[in-house]
């Protein structure tokens, strides 16, 4: 793999950019792999990457029914933060956020991590108490957040109208090292590194059956033929229930669409990320100048991977009191992704009833931020067969035992 560097760019500029190698191979599936990962989203690719890097397991295929990063990884609004309430969540999200800090250097691929700061507005007394509590919890967990007052909010984000008649801004939970990254670069960066380790990323290859014998997976059937494997990782987000059904077990997960939209590009006017969870809206400004906007999930389960008009109206209406400037913007495009929601709004990183089959899902509306940490934890689980410290609390067994990790507030997105 050619290293990307300023020198390489200068050299290629001088020779008409003819010397760049392909960023990754596009192989046909082989008959057998030590590990097969279903799903080439961020979580599947990061799992493969850390299997190779941390555990030396490189005879790995990642099979993807569409194109890499074409699921939620390439459809999300890229917010990265670790301001969760419960200790297991803070541990995995903060691990992830800290891996993002150096991911571009590690992958030699610019993922454009931008720790511009994330604030979650408190617009009711209930939220004030809730976010003050989270700030205290974060202090104990070693996650750098602070509860700030409305004047500080205005200073950090001058376009916010803090004296709205219905929902004035009373304060905010502020994470200065939260931010954004370029979503598809995260998928491409991990994919390129996996390919460089000799792993096969096989696109347009849908898993259609999970083959098994005596309680263990023997391989998968796909639209490109059968593939045998010693271990299977299911990492397909909104389609997790479907893959689990193929494997013969059920998941406590619902699938539903989450939508987002962007405005026409405008001059830089906002250099922080703002989430307004009471009114169900959040916003940041992309490097192109578009205002990136999202709201709550659709109110019913579905697999409709696209946007809808009522969502634009609902979300913009919700945000306009706090951001009056939105009334003068045209909206450019909208889209949707299928998210996988658990009852406690926390993920599942777990062994399954099949001995050599593992599942990573349930990231719901908030898994982009978790990609590096989740991949790290899932690789650990798949390599050792038992969960390490980051994944231990996120097993499927918690739903039987009632050990929920309630993050319905920290999830931040209405659902
Ligand atoms: P995906 O990226 O969806 O990857 C799963 C892959 O599995 C897909 O590529 C799919 O094609 C493939 N697949 C499915 N079935 C099969 C099969 N049978 N065979 C083979 N492959 C299969 N999170 C944040 O942290 N911050 C945000 O700001 C944020 N905003 C969001 C905004 C929107 C509109 C949406 C939709 C999500 C948002 N999220 C956000 C959530 C985040 O995008 C997801 O949690 C995360 O991307 C999940 O990654 P993944 O790799 O698990 O799933
Ligand atoms: O989890 O921070 C988040 C998020 C923001 C928008 C969608 N998810």
Short mmCIF file of C-alpha atoms and ligand atoms in Angstrom, two decimals:
data_model
loop_
_atom_site.label_atom_id
_atom_site.label_comp_id
_atom_site.label_asym_id
_atom_site.label_seq_id
_atom_site.Cartn_x
_atom_site.Cartn_y
_atom_site.Cartn_z
CA UNK A 1 0.00 0.00 0.00
CA UNK A 2 1.35 3.39 -0.93
CA UNK A 3 1.65 5.75 2.03
CA UNK A 4 -0.30 8.96 1.66
CA UNK A 5 1.88 11.96 2.51
CA UNK A 6 2.52 15.54 1.45
CA UNK A 7 5.56 14.26 -0.45
CA UNK A 8 3.52 11.61 -2.29
CA UNK A 9 0.90 14.21 -3.26
CA UNK A 10 3.60 16.56 -4.58
CA UNK A 11 5.27 13.72 -6.53
CA UNK A 12 1.99 12.61 -8.07
CA UNK A 13 1.04 16.18 -8.91
CA UNK A 14 4.19 16.36 -11.02
CA UNK A 15 3.41 13.15 -12.92
CA UNK A 16 -0.29 13.60 -13.63
CA UNK A 17 -1.43 11.43 -10.69
CA UNK A 18 -0.60 8.26 -12.66
CA UNK A 19 1.32 6.57 -9.85
CA UNK A 20 -1.44 6.03 -7.26
CA UNK A 21 -2.13 2.36 -6.48
CA UNK A 22 -5.72 1.18 -6.00
CA UNK A 23 -6.79 1.85 -2.42
CA UNK A 24 -8.02 -1.74 -1.98
CA UNK A 25 -8.43 -5.04 -3.78
CA UNK A 26 -11.78 -6.36 -5.03
CA UNK A 27 -11.38 -10.13 -4.66
CA UNK A 28 -13.73 -13.04 -5.34
CA UNK A 29 -14.55 -14.99 -2.15
CA UNK A 30 -12.31 -17.91 -1.22
CA UNK A 31 -13.75 -21.23 0.00
CA UNK A 32 -12.72 -20.79 3.64
CA UNK A 33 -11.66 -18.07 6.10
CA UNK A 34 -10.75 -18.18 9.77
CA UNK A 35 -13.20 -15.34 10.36
CA UNK A 36 -16.07 -13.97 8.30
CA UNK A 37 -17.64 -10.65 9.22
CA UNK A 38 -21.09 -9.94 7.78
CA UNK A 39 -21.46 -6.21 7.10
CA UNK A 40 -18.86 -3.75 5.80
CA UNK A 41 -20.08 -0.76 7.78
CA UNK A 42 -17.75 1.01 10.18
CA UNK A 43 -18.27 -1.52 12.98
CA UNK A 44 -17.63 -4.57 10.76
CA UNK A 45 -14.53 -3.03 9.19
CA UNK A 46 -13.15 -1.82 12.53
CA UNK A 47 -13.70 -5.30 13.98
CA UNK A 48 -11.69 -6.81 11.13
CA UNK A 49 -8.98 -4.16 11.47
CA UNK A 50 -8.45 -4.76 15.22
CA UNK A 51 -8.60 -8.56 14.71
CA UNK A 52 -5.59 -8.10 12.45
CA UNK A 53 -3.81 -5.40 14.38
CA UNK A 54 -4.39 -6.47 17.99
CA UNK A 55 -4.71 -10.25 17.59
CA UNK A 56 -2.78 -11.15 14.42
CA UNK A 57 -5.87 -12.77 12.83
CA UNK A 58 -5.70 -11.83 9.15
CA UNK A 59 -7.37 -14.66 7.24
CA UNK A 60 -10.57 -12.63 7.33
CA UNK A 61 -13.36 -11.82 4.86
CA UNK A 62 -15.81 -8.96 5.27
CA UNK A 63 -18.91 -9.57 3.14
CA UNK A 64 -21.23 -6.72 2.27
CA UNK A 65 -24.54 -6.87 0.47
CA UNK A 66 -24.16 -3.37 -1.01
CA UNK A 67 -21.07 -1.20 -1.04
CA UNK A 68 -18.71 -0.55 1.84
CA UNK A 69 -19.95 2.17 4.16
CA UNK A 70 -23.25 2.35 2.23
CA UNK A 71 -25.38 1.60 5.31
CA UNK A 72 -25.71 3.87 8.32
CA UNK A 73 -21.98 4.54 8.39
CA UNK A 74 -22.27 6.62 5.21
CA UNK A 75 -25.65 8.13 6.16
CA UNK A 76 -25.11 9.52 9.62
CA UNK A 77 -24.56 13.06 10.83
CA UNK A 78 -21.08 12.21 12.23
CA UNK A 79 -21.44 13.45 15.80
CA UNK A 80 -18.77 12.07 18.14
CA UNK A 81 -19.07 12.41 21.91
CA UNK A 82 -18.76 10.26 25.02
CA UNK A 83 -21.00 12.13 27.49
CA UNK A 84 -23.04 9.07 28.52
CA UNK A 85 -24.38 8.42 32.01
CA UNK A 86 -23.57 4.81 32.89
CA UNK A 87 -20.02 3.61 33.54
CA UNK A 88 -19.86 0.84 30.87
CA UNK A 89 -21.10 3.31 28.24
CA UNK A 90 -18.67 6.05 29.24
CA UNK A 91 -15.83 3.48 29.07
CA UNK A 92 -16.52 2.26 25.53
CA UNK A 93 -17.57 5.63 24.05
CA UNK A 94 -14.57 7.41 25.59
CA UNK A 95 -12.22 4.67 24.36
CA UNK A 96 -13.73 5.23 20.94
CA UNK A 97 -13.48 9.02 21.10
CA UNK A 98 -9.86 8.79 22.17
CA UNK A 99 -9.07 6.41 19.28
CA UNK A 100 -10.63 8.97 16.91
CA UNK A 101 -8.07 11.53 18.10
CA UNK A 102 -5.26 9.69 16.28
CA UNK A 103 -7.20 7.62 13.75
CA UNK A 104 -6.01 9.59 10.70
CA UNK A 105 -2.38 8.98 11.65
CA UNK A 106 -3.02 5.34 12.56
CA UNK A 107 -4.81 4.52 9.29
CA UNK A 108 -2.72 6.93 7.18
CA UNK A 109 -6.06 8.19 5.92
CA UNK A 110 -7.56 11.58 6.71
CA UNK A 111 -10.81 10.90 8.57
CA UNK A 112 -11.09 14.66 9.23
CA UNK A 113 -11.71 14.27 12.96
CA UNK A 114 -12.75 17.72 14.13
CA UNK A 115 -13.00 18.02 17.93
CA UNK A 116 -14.94 21.27 17.69
CA UNK A 117 -17.04 20.63 20.81
CA UNK A 118 -20.53 19.22 21.28
CA UNK A 119 -23.24 20.78 23.41
CA UNK A 120 -26.54 19.24 24.46
CA UNK A 121 -28.93 22.05 25.28
CA UNK A 122 -30.96 22.02 28.50
CA UNK A 123 -34.33 23.58 27.66
CA UNK A 124 -36.40 22.31 30.59
CA UNK A 125 -35.67 22.13 34.34
CA UNK A 126 -35.72 18.37 33.98
CA UNK A 127 -32.86 18.54 31.46
CA UNK A 128 -30.92 20.97 33.65
CA UNK A 129 -30.96 18.42 36.49
CA UNK A 130 -30.27 15.53 34.10
CA UNK A 131 -27.26 17.15 32.45
CA UNK A 132 -25.81 18.37 35.74
CA UNK A 133 -26.03 14.78 36.92
CA UNK A 134 -24.31 13.54 33.74
CA UNK A 135 -21.53 16.13 34.17
CA UNK A 136 -20.92 14.79 37.72
CA UNK A 137 -20.97 11.19 36.46
CA UNK A 138 -18.55 12.08 33.65
CA UNK A 139 -16.18 13.70 36.17
CA UNK A 140 -16.05 10.42 38.10
CA UNK A 141 -15.55 8.46 34.85
CA UNK A 142 -12.69 10.67 33.66
CA UNK A 143 -14.68 12.04 30.71
CA UNK A 144 -14.08 15.77 30.25
CA UNK A 145 -17.49 17.50 30.17
CA UNK A 146 -18.96 20.49 31.98
CA UNK A 147 -22.38 21.94 32.65
CA UNK A 148 -22.41 25.50 31.27
CA UNK A 149 -24.89 28.37 31.60
CA UNK A 150 -26.84 30.12 28.82
CA UNK A 151 -24.36 33.01 28.41
CA UNK A 152 -21.54 30.55 27.75
CA UNK A 153 -23.81 28.75 25.25
CA UNK A 154 -24.34 32.05 23.41
CA UNK A 155 -20.62 32.81 23.46
CA UNK A 156 -19.78 29.39 21.96
CA UNK A 157 -22.61 29.49 19.42
CA UNK A 158 -23.68 33.08 18.64
CA UNK A 159 -26.44 32.04 16.18
CA UNK A 160 -28.46 30.45 19.01
CA UNK A 161 -31.44 32.44 20.25
CA UNK A 162 -31.36 31.70 23.97
CA UNK A 163 -34.57 33.53 24.98
CA UNK A 164 -37.11 31.51 22.99
CA UNK A 165 -40.69 31.86 24.30
CA UNK A 166 -41.41 28.13 24.54
CA UNK A 167 -38.02 26.57 25.18
CA UNK A 168 -35.43 29.11 26.35
CA UNK A 169 -31.88 27.79 26.62
CA UNK A 170 -31.22 27.23 30.33
CA UNK A 171 -27.74 25.74 29.96
CA UNK A 172 -25.97 22.85 28.26
CA UNK A 173 -23.83 19.78 28.77
CA UNK A 174 -20.61 20.72 26.98
CA UNK A 175 -17.94 18.29 25.77
CA UNK A 176 -15.07 20.34 24.33
CA UNK A 177 -13.28 17.34 22.72
CA UNK A 178 -16.44 15.96 21.11
CA UNK A 179 -16.96 16.80 17.47
CA UNK A 180 -17.33 15.25 14.04
CA UNK A 181 -15.38 13.18 11.49
CA UNK A 182 -15.89 12.44 7.81
CA UNK A 183 -18.13 9.35 7.90
CA UNK A 184 -17.21 7.57 4.69
CA UNK A 185 -13.51 8.30 5.21
CA UNK A 186 -13.77 6.28 8.42
CA UNK A 187 -15.12 3.29 6.44
CA UNK A 188 -12.63 3.79 3.60
CA UNK A 189 -9.68 4.22 5.97
CA UNK A 190 -10.43 1.00 7.86
CA UNK A 191 -11.17 -0.83 4.59
CA UNK A 192 -7.88 0.22 3.03
CA UNK A 193 -5.96 -0.90 6.13
CA UNK A 194 -7.82 -4.26 6.18
CA UNK A 195 -7.12 -4.83 2.51
CA UNK A 196 -3.46 -4.01 3.13
CA UNK A 197 -3.35 -6.72 5.81
CA UNK A 198 -4.51 -9.24 3.17
CA UNK A 199 -8.15 -9.36 4.22
CA UNK A 200 -10.84 -9.75 1.55
CA UNK A 201 -13.61 -7.13 1.40
CA UNK A 202 -16.30 -8.62 -0.81
CA UNK A 203 -18.98 -6.17 -1.91
CA UNK A 204 -22.30 -6.97 -3.61
CA UNK A 205 -22.27 -10.19 -1.61
CA UNK A 206 -25.41 -10.65 0.50
CA UNK A 207 -25.53 -13.25 3.26
CA UNK A 208 -28.61 -15.38 2.56
CA UNK A 209 -28.17 -18.20 5.09
CA UNK A 210 -26.05 -19.12 8.10
CA UNK A 211 -24.95 -22.75 7.77
CA UNK A 212 -24.50 -24.70 11.01
CA UNK A 213 -23.96 -28.09 12.50
CA UNK A 214 -24.23 -29.24 16.13
CA UNK A 215 -24.73 -25.76 17.54
CA UNK A 216 -21.85 -24.18 15.65
CA UNK A 217 -21.61 -22.11 12.50
CA UNK A 218 -19.85 -23.86 9.63
CA UNK A 219 -20.18 -21.03 7.12
CA UNK A 220 -22.53 -18.78 5.24
CA UNK A 221 -24.40 -18.88 1.96
CA UNK A 222 -24.16 -15.70 -0.07
CA UNK A 223 -25.18 -14.35 -3.45
CA UNK A 224 -21.59 -15.13 -4.50
CA UNK A 225 -21.67 -18.74 -3.24
CA UNK A 226 -20.95 -20.59 -0.01
CA UNK A 227 -18.10 -19.55 2.26
CA UNK A 228 -16.87 -21.72 5.14
CA UNK A 229 -15.51 -20.11 8.31
CA UNK A 230 -14.31 -20.97 11.82
CA UNK A 231 -15.95 -17.89 13.36
CA UNK A 232 -18.73 -15.59 12.21
CA UNK A 233 -19.30 -11.99 13.30
CA UNK A 234 -22.71 -10.46 12.55
CA UNK A 235 -22.35 -6.68 12.27
CA UNK A 236 -25.26 -5.52 10.10
CA UNK A 237 -27.00 -2.81 12.19
CA UNK A 238 -30.63 -2.43 11.03
CA UNK A 239 -30.62 -5.91 9.49
CA UNK A 240 -29.40 -7.67 12.65
CA UNK A 241 -32.81 -9.22 13.35
CA UNK A 242 -32.81 -10.71 9.86
CA UNK A 243 -29.33 -12.24 10.21
CA UNK A 244 -30.16 -13.53 13.70
CA UNK A 245 -33.27 -15.18 12.24
CA UNK A 246 -31.03 -16.91 9.66
CA UNK A 247 -28.79 -18.09 12.49
CA UNK A 248 -31.79 -19.36 14.47
CA UNK A 249 -32.07 -16.96 17.41
CA UNK A 250 -34.04 -13.81 18.22
CA UNK A 251 -32.78 -10.38 19.21
CA UNK A 252 -34.41 -7.75 21.45
CA UNK A 253 -33.96 -5.19 18.68
CA UNK A 254 -36.34 -3.12 16.55
CA UNK A 255 -35.46 -1.62 13.16
CA UNK A 256 -36.63 1.81 12.15
CA UNK A 257 -35.58 4.68 9.95
CA UNK A 258 -33.64 7.68 11.20
CA UNK A 259 -33.55 10.60 8.81
CA UNK A 260 -31.34 13.63 8.26
CA UNK A 261 -31.12 16.57 5.87
CA UNK A 262 -28.72 19.30 4.79
CA UNK A 263 -29.29 22.90 3.78
CA UNK A 264 -27.72 24.79 0.93
CA UNK A 265 -24.10 25.74 1.75
CA UNK A 266 -23.58 29.06 3.54
CA UNK A 267 -20.64 30.95 5.01
CA UNK A 268 -19.17 29.53 8.25
CA UNK A 269 -21.55 30.51 11.05
CA UNK A 270 -21.31 27.74 13.62
CA UNK A 271 -18.17 25.95 14.76
CA UNK A 272 -19.68 23.67 17.41
CA UNK A 273 -22.22 20.83 17.30
CA UNK A 274 -25.56 21.53 18.99
CA UNK A 275 -28.11 18.94 20.04
CA UNK A 276 -31.52 20.11 21.29
CA UNK A 277 -33.11 16.97 22.58
CA UNK A 278 -36.33 18.37 24.04
CA UNK A 279 -37.42 19.81 20.71
CA UNK A 280 -35.91 16.85 18.80
CA UNK A 281 -33.31 18.43 16.58
CA UNK A 282 -29.57 18.78 16.22
CA UNK A 283 -27.31 20.72 13.90
CA UNK A 284 -23.70 21.24 12.84
CA UNK A 285 -22.06 22.88 9.85
CA UNK A 286 -20.14 20.75 7.37
CA UNK A 287 -16.83 21.80 5.87
CA UNK A 288 -18.74 22.53 2.63
CA UNK A 289 -20.93 25.00 4.53
CA UNK A 290 -24.15 22.99 4.60
CA UNK A 291 -26.11 22.94 7.84
CA UNK A 292 -26.37 19.23 8.75
CA UNK A 293 -29.65 18.64 10.54
CA UNK A 294 -31.42 15.65 12.07
CA UNK A 295 -34.31 14.87 14.35
CA UNK A 296 -35.97 11.83 15.89
CA UNK A 297 -36.57 8.37 14.47
CA UNK A 298 -39.68 7.53 12.48
CA UNK A 299 -42.52 6.62 14.80
CA UNK A 300 -42.99 3.11 13.44
CA UNK A 301 -40.76 0.14 12.59
CA UNK A 302 -39.70 0.02 8.95
CA UNK A 303 -36.91 -0.73 6.48
CA UNK A 304 -37.49 2.33 4.30
CA UNK A 305 -34.01 3.67 3.72
CA UNK A 306 -34.99 7.15 2.55
CA UNK A 307 -36.26 10.55 3.68
CA UNK A 308 -39.83 11.83 3.87
CA UNK A 309 -41.32 15.33 3.59
CA UNK A 310 -43.05 15.44 6.97
CA UNK A 311 -39.68 14.87 8.62
CA UNK A 312 -38.17 18.02 7.09
CA UNK A 313 -41.10 20.05 8.34
CA UNK A 314 -41.13 18.54 11.84
CA UNK A 315 -37.39 18.88 12.38
CA UNK A 316 -36.96 22.37 11.00
CA UNK A 317 -40.05 23.55 12.89
CA UNK A 318 -38.55 22.13 16.09
CA UNK A 319 -35.23 23.91 15.62
CA UNK A 320 -36.42 27.25 14.32
CA UNK A 321 -37.17 28.83 17.69
CA UNK A 322 -33.59 28.18 18.80
CA UNK A 323 -32.04 28.87 15.37
CA UNK A 324 -34.22 31.59 13.71
CA UNK A 325 -31.68 31.87 10.85
CA UNK A 326 -32.99 28.51 9.56
CA UNK A 327 -36.15 30.21 8.32
CA UNK A 328 -34.14 31.80 5.51
CA UNK A 329 -32.35 28.64 4.33
CA UNK A 330 -33.27 26.28 1.53
CA UNK A 331 -32.99 22.57 2.29
CA UNK A 332 -30.91 20.70 -0.27
CA UNK A 333 -31.34 16.98 0.27
CA UNK A 334 -32.51 14.39 2.78
CA UNK A 335 -31.99 10.69 3.37
CA UNK A 336 -32.56 7.89 5.87
CA UNK A 337 -30.80 4.91 7.40
CA UNK A 338 -32.17 1.86 9.23
CA UNK A 339 -31.11 1.86 12.86
CA UNK A 340 -31.29 -1.03 15.31
CA UNK A 341 -32.77 -0.01 18.64
CA UNK A 342 -32.57 -1.96 21.89
CA UNK A 343 -34.94 -1.32 24.80
CA UNK A 344 -32.23 0.27 26.97
CA UNK A 345 -30.68 2.19 24.03
CA UNK A 346 -27.34 0.47 24.63
CA UNK A 347 -25.52 -1.78 22.19
CA UNK A 348 -25.09 -5.55 22.11
CA UNK A 349 -21.54 -6.95 21.78
CA UNK A 350 -22.04 -10.56 22.61
CA UNK A 351 -21.60 -14.28 22.14
CA UNK A 352 -24.75 -15.91 20.73
CA UNK A 353 -26.43 -19.28 21.26
CA UNK A 354 -24.17 -20.56 18.46
CA UNK A 355 -20.74 -21.22 19.99
CA UNK A 356 -18.61 -19.59 17.31
CA UNK A 357 -20.97 -16.82 16.23
CA UNK A 358 -20.77 -13.32 17.72
CA UNK A 359 -22.97 -10.29 17.31
CA UNK A 360 -22.39 -6.55 17.42
CA UNK A 361 -25.54 -4.46 17.00
CA UNK A 362 -28.04 -2.23 18.79
CA UNK A 363 -26.05 0.97 18.33
CA UNK A 364 -29.31 2.57 17.29
CA UNK A 365 -29.07 6.26 16.57
CA UNK A 366 -25.58 6.65 18.02
CA UNK A 367 -23.04 4.17 16.72
CA UNK A 368 -20.87 6.30 14.43
CA UNK A 369 -19.03 7.73 17.41
CA UNK A 370 -18.48 4.19 18.68
CA UNK A 371 -16.88 2.64 15.60
CA UNK A 372 -13.25 2.42 16.78
CA UNK A 373 -14.10 1.37 20.36
CA UNK A 374 -16.73 -1.11 19.24
CA UNK A 375 -14.39 -2.67 16.67
CA UNK A 376 -11.70 -2.96 19.35
CA UNK A 377 -14.11 -4.66 21.80
CA UNK A 378 -15.69 -6.95 19.20
CA UNK A 379 -12.29 -8.07 17.90
CA UNK A 380 -11.28 -8.88 21.46
CA UNK A 381 -14.48 -10.91 21.94
CA UNK A 382 -14.07 -12.80 18.67
CA UNK A 383 -10.39 -13.53 19.20
CA UNK A 384 -10.74 -14.79 22.79
CA UNK A 385 -14.30 -16.13 22.71
CA UNK A 386 -15.23 -14.23 25.87
CA UNK A 387 -15.86 -10.50 26.28
CA UNK A 388 -13.11 -8.26 27.56
CA UNK A 389 -13.67 -5.34 29.96
CA UNK A 390 -15.11 -2.98 27.32
CA UNK A 391 -17.79 -5.45 26.15
CA UNK A 392 -18.55 -7.37 29.35
CA UNK A 393 -21.67 -5.37 30.30
CA UNK A 394 -23.13 -5.38 26.79
CA UNK A 395 -23.99 -9.10 26.49
CA UNK A 396 -27.34 -10.42 25.31
CA UNK A 397 -27.80 -12.02 28.73
CA UNK A 398 -28.52 -8.61 30.29
CA UNK A 399 -32.01 -8.68 28.78
CA UNK A 400 -32.79 -11.94 30.62
CA UNK A 401 -31.16 -10.83 33.86
CA UNK A 402 -32.69 -7.32 33.80
CA UNK A 403 -29.24 -5.64 33.98
CA UNK A 404 -30.22 -2.84 31.62
CA UNK A 405 -27.80 -0.03 30.82
CA UNK A 406 -30.33 2.76 30.44
CA UNK A 407 -29.02 5.40 28.06
CA UNK A 408 -32.33 6.67 26.70
CA UNK A 409 -31.42 10.25 27.68
CA UNK A 410 -27.78 10.17 26.60
CA UNK A 411 -28.75 8.65 23.26
CA UNK A 412 -29.77 12.21 22.57
CA UNK A 413 -32.07 11.43 19.66
CA UNK A 414 -35.80 11.15 20.15
CA UNK A 415 -37.07 7.63 19.69
P1 LIG B 1 -23.92 0.01 8.92
O1 LIG B 1 -23.02 1.12 8.52
O2 LIG B 1 -25.37 0.15 8.58
O3 LIG B 1 -23.32 -1.31 8.28
C1 LIG B 1 -24.01 -2.52 8.24
C2 LIG B 1 -23.79 -3.12 6.88
O4 LIG B 1 -24.34 -4.43 6.84
C3 LIG B 1 -24.48 -2.31 5.78
O5 LIG B 1 -23.50 -1.81 4.89
C4 LIG B 1 -25.43 -3.31 5.14
O6 LIG B 1 -25.53 -3.17 3.74
C5 LIG B 1 -24.78 -4.64 5.52
N1 LIG B 1 -25.71 -5.75 5.48
C6 LIG B 1 -27.00 -5.81 5.91
N2 LIG B 1 -27.53 -7.02 5.67
C7 LIG B 1 -26.56 -7.76 5.08
C8 LIG B 1 -26.51 -9.09 4.58
N3 LIG B 1 -27.57 -9.91 4.62
N4 LIG B 1 -25.35 -9.54 4.01
C9 LIG B 1 -24.26 -8.71 3.96
N5 LIG B 1 -24.26 -7.43 4.41
C10 LIG B 1 -25.40 -6.98 4.97
N6 LIG B 1 -24.31 7.91 15.21
C11 LIG B 1 -23.50 8.78 15.84
O7 LIG B 1 -22.69 8.36 16.67
N7 LIG B 1 -23.54 10.11 15.58
C12 LIG B 1 -24.43 10.64 14.71
O8 LIG B 1 -24.43 11.85 14.47
C13 LIG B 1 -25.33 9.76 14.06
N8 LIG B 1 -26.23 10.25 13.20
C14 LIG B 1 -27.04 9.41 12.51
C15 LIG B 1 -27.89 9.94 11.56
C16 LIG B 1 -28.65 9.11 10.74
C17 LIG B 1 -29.57 9.71 9.72
C18 LIG B 1 -28.53 7.69 10.90
C19 LIG B 1 -29.32 6.77 10.01
C20 LIG B 1 -27.69 7.14 11.87
C21 LIG B 1 -26.94 8.00 12.69
N9 LIG B 1 -26.05 7.51 13.65
C22 LIG B 1 -25.23 8.36 14.32
C23 LIG B 1 -25.98 6.07 13.94
C24 LIG B 1 -24.83 5.41 13.18
O9 LIG B 1 -24.85 5.79 11.83
C25 LIG B 1 -24.90 3.89 13.28
O10 LIG B 1 -25.08 3.49 14.61
C26 LIG B 1 -23.60 3.26 12.77
O11 LIG B 1 -23.23 3.82 11.54
C27 LIG B 1 -23.80 1.77 12.64
O12 LIG B 1 -22.68 1.27 11.97
P2 LIG B 1 -22.65 -0.22 11.52
O13 LIG B 1 -21.33 -0.48 10.92
O14 LIG B 1 -23.08 -1.08 12.65
O15 LIG B 1 -23.84 -0.30 10.47
O1 LIG B 2 -25.58 9.88 18.98
O2 LIG B 2 -24.80 11.90 19.11
C1 LIG B 2 -25.53 11.05 18.60
C2 LIG B 2 -26.36 11.42 17.46
C3 LIG B 2 -26.54 12.65 16.99
C4 LIG B 2 -27.38 12.54 15.94
C5 LIG B 2 -27.71 11.25 15.77
N1 LIG B 2 -27.07 10.56 16.73
#
